[in-house]
């Protein structure tokens, strides 16, 4: 059902309570998501973004209840990943000549996806589109998080339509940031940042500074996923600036895999040692093979140091640790210290290999790690505790 946001703006998106994964299986979405589309009715009518492909017919049918499609003067595509452009073909079948405003890269991406010669209008930062009492201003935001991304600012209502930026995979029927559970909202916003945007943090900082320098009055931020930031929208902007600046809390995350519990015992002994040295630090342990990988990555994002553990298997580390290390490499975490640990039976390569991966991924690896043969006994576990103590002292 459509929801009126201001006198001129109506939310015409889709709340997807069933979504459990996104980007294939790359990202878990345990709280669902939404695909936010916005209809602006001024003297001219503009539609901002569409919804994901499975909901294309539903989207167009609901849109028809809000407006005669022929009365839509402009379609604004802030970003053209399929979760936002998927309903475009269904819509364009009805209004094939309506101009689509997007960046040059946006046009290339739409053409590459749908192979249609629609009426594209390329826009750049600072270009404007008067709608009547209000005017749209376009702001290119490349790599937040695709090369085509742009934001659209609406004067009068003072709304920034930010697409993925400031979004969260968070299904809600209540639409606004002050009407949902705050801890869950901020967790999902952080998880979204850590898993999707962190790798582009330098661009995030630059773009936010550029927008702040424009001194635009801001009453609302309307992203393309999750809640609308209506109550104090500056709070999520400030939070993004913190997240983009090599974010860390006083936390150490120990992420491990274990075959016969030896590496788990090492993890727990190391955690004991860390707590002996620094009782103020939050230490969290995750068996990566059983945990949600994106939650573990979010914990790593907010940590000042990480320990990654794996038994040696087939002359290397485990499948679960391999997947985690590859995702860590891509997300380009900054300003974090690290070390490796693990049990082994004969060859014992895992610790060295994990250390190398972490160093290549930008972590400061503070020691050579610790390996223990077969099942660690009391002496070996004491050595792990000492390892934890020394690791904490080095932070
Ligand atoms: Fe929500 Fe990058 O698509």
PDB file of N, CA and C in Angstrom, residues 254-270 308-312 341-344 374 376:
ATOM      1  N   UNK A 254      37.284 -13.043  18.154  1.00  0.00           N
ATOM      2  CA  UNK A 254      38.007 -14.289  17.875  1.00  0.00           C
ATOM      3  C   UNK A 254      37.097 -15.139  16.998  1.00  0.00           C
ATOM      4  N   UNK A 255      37.489 -15.329  15.753  1.00  0.00           N
ATOM      5  CA  UNK A 255      36.678 -16.091  14.797  1.00  0.00           C
ATOM      6  C   UNK A 255      37.459 -17.351  14.427  1.00  0.00           C
ATOM      7  N   UNK A 256      36.834 -18.496  14.592  1.00  0.00           N
ATOM      8  CA  UNK A 256      37.578 -19.744  14.388  1.00  0.00           C
ATOM      9  C   UNK A 256      36.676 -20.802  13.771  1.00  0.00           C
ATOM     10  N   UNK A 257      37.324 -21.830  13.259  1.00  0.00           N
ATOM     11  CA  UNK A 257      36.642 -23.060  12.887  1.00  0.00           C
ATOM     12  C   UNK A 257      37.332 -24.178  13.671  1.00  0.00           C
ATOM     13  N   UNK A 258      36.642 -25.274  13.885  1.00  0.00           N
ATOM     14  CA  UNK A 258      37.251 -26.358  14.647  1.00  0.00           C
ATOM     15  C   UNK A 258      36.723 -27.690  14.118  1.00  0.00           C
ATOM     16  N   UNK A 259      37.593 -28.700  14.077  1.00  0.00           N
ATOM     17  CA  UNK A 259      37.158 -30.025  13.603  1.00  0.00           C
ATOM     18  C   UNK A 259      36.828 -30.949  14.776  1.00  0.00           C
ATOM     19  N   UNK A 260      37.765 -31.031  15.743  1.00  0.00           N
ATOM     20  CA  UNK A 260      37.588 -31.907  16.911  1.00  0.00           C
ATOM     21  C   UNK A 260      37.782 -31.137  18.208  1.00  0.00           C
ATOM     22  N   UNK A 261      37.433 -29.864  18.200  1.00  0.00           N
ATOM     23  CA  UNK A 261      37.374 -29.001  19.401  1.00  0.00           C
ATOM     24  C   UNK A 261      38.730 -28.475  19.876  1.00  0.00           C
ATOM     25  N   UNK A 262      39.829 -28.878  19.245  1.00  0.00           N
ATOM     26  CA  UNK A 262      41.128 -28.387  19.723  1.00  0.00           C
ATOM     27  C   UNK A 262      41.276 -26.893  19.461  1.00  0.00           C
ATOM     28  N   UNK A 263      40.922 -26.449  18.257  1.00  0.00           N
ATOM     29  CA  UNK A 263      41.052 -25.019  17.951  1.00  0.00           C
ATOM     30  C   UNK A 263      40.068 -24.214  18.799  1.00  0.00           C
ATOM     31  N   UNK A 264      38.880 -24.783  19.075  1.00  0.00           N
ATOM     32  CA  UNK A 264      37.939 -24.088  19.979  1.00  0.00           C
ATOM     33  C   UNK A 264      38.562 -23.905  21.362  1.00  0.00           C
ATOM     34  N   UNK A 265      39.208 -24.954  21.899  1.00  0.00           N
ATOM     35  CA  UNK A 265      39.824 -24.840  23.229  1.00  0.00           C
ATOM     36  C   UNK A 265      40.911 -23.758  23.217  1.00  0.00           C
ATOM     37  N   UNK A 266      41.658 -23.707  22.128  1.00  0.00           N
ATOM     38  CA  UNK A 266      42.684 -22.662  22.008  1.00  0.00           C
ATOM     39  C   UNK A 266      42.027 -21.274  22.019  1.00  0.00           C
ATOM     40  N   UNK A 267      40.924 -21.139  21.259  1.00  0.00           N
ATOM     41  CA  UNK A 267      40.223 -19.839  21.178  1.00  0.00           C
ATOM     42  C   UNK A 267      39.796 -19.396  22.573  1.00  0.00           C
ATOM     43  N   UNK A 268      39.237 -20.316  23.334  1.00  0.00           N
ATOM     44  CA  UNK A 268      38.723 -19.947  24.659  1.00  0.00           C
ATOM     45  C   UNK A 268      39.870 -19.607  25.620  1.00  0.00           C
ATOM     46  N   UNK A 269      40.971 -20.329  25.503  1.00  0.00           N
ATOM     47  CA  UNK A 269      42.129 -20.022  26.363  1.00  0.00           C
ATOM     48  C   UNK A 269      42.714 -18.652  25.992  1.00  0.00           C
ATOM     49  N   UNK A 270      42.801 -18.372  24.714  1.00  0.00           N
ATOM     50  CA  UNK A 270      43.303 -17.051  24.277  1.00  0.00           C
ATOM     51  C   UNK A 270      42.390 -15.944  24.816  1.00  0.00           C
ATOM     52  N   UNK A 308      42.116 -14.994  14.168  1.00  0.00           N
ATOM     53  CA  UNK A 308      41.452 -15.951  13.279  1.00  0.00           C
ATOM     54  C   UNK A 308      42.117 -17.312  13.477  1.00  0.00           C
ATOM     55  N   UNK A 309      41.285 -18.339  13.750  1.00  0.00           N
ATOM     56  CA  UNK A 309      41.835 -19.659  14.039  1.00  0.00           C
ATOM     57  C   UNK A 309      41.264 -20.738  13.142  1.00  0.00           C
ATOM     58  N   UNK A 310      42.123 -21.651  12.757  1.00  0.00           N
ATOM     59  CA  UNK A 310      41.654 -22.799  11.960  1.00  0.00           C
ATOM     60  C   UNK A 310      42.565 -23.988  12.214  1.00  0.00           C
ATOM     61  N   UNK A 311      41.993 -25.176  12.265  1.00  0.00           N
ATOM     62  CA  UNK A 311      42.857 -26.359  12.208  1.00  0.00           C
ATOM     63  C   UNK A 311      43.462 -26.449  10.807  1.00  0.00           C
ATOM     64  N   UNK A 312      44.584 -27.119  10.714  1.00  0.00           N
ATOM     65  CA  UNK A 312      45.146 -27.363   9.378  1.00  0.00           C
ATOM     66  C   UNK A 312      44.435 -28.571   8.765  1.00  0.00           C
ATOM     67  N   UNK A 341      45.791 -18.459  14.893  1.00  0.00           N
ATOM     68  CA  UNK A 341      46.055 -19.598  15.773  1.00  0.00           C
ATOM     69  C   UNK A 341      45.381 -20.831  15.182  1.00  0.00           C
ATOM     70  N   UNK A 342      45.773 -22.005  15.682  1.00  0.00           N
ATOM     71  CA  UNK A 342      45.107 -23.214  15.214  1.00  0.00           C
ATOM     72  C   UNK A 342      45.823 -24.478  15.650  1.00  0.00           C
ATOM     73  N   UNK A 343      45.083 -25.568  15.649  1.00  0.00           N
ATOM     74  CA  UNK A 343      45.652 -26.877  15.979  1.00  0.00           C
ATOM     75  C   UNK A 343      46.032 -27.601  14.680  1.00  0.00           C
ATOM     76  N   UNK A 344      46.853 -28.635  14.837  1.00  0.00           N
ATOM     77  CA  UNK A 344      47.249 -29.402  13.653  1.00  0.00           C
ATOM     78  C   UNK A 344      47.650 -30.808  14.080  1.00  0.00           C
ATOM     79  N   UNK A 374      47.904 -31.735  17.843  1.00  0.00           N
ATOM     80  CA  UNK A 374      46.798 -32.580  18.312  1.00  0.00           C
ATOM     81  C   UNK A 374      45.911 -31.853  19.316  1.00  0.00           C
ATOM     82  N   UNK A 376      45.248 -29.882  22.661  1.00  0.00           N
ATOM     83  CA  UNK A 376      46.066 -29.144  23.632  1.00  0.00           C
ATOM     84  C   UNK A 376      45.828 -29.622  25.069  1.00  0.00           C
TER      85      UNK A 376
END
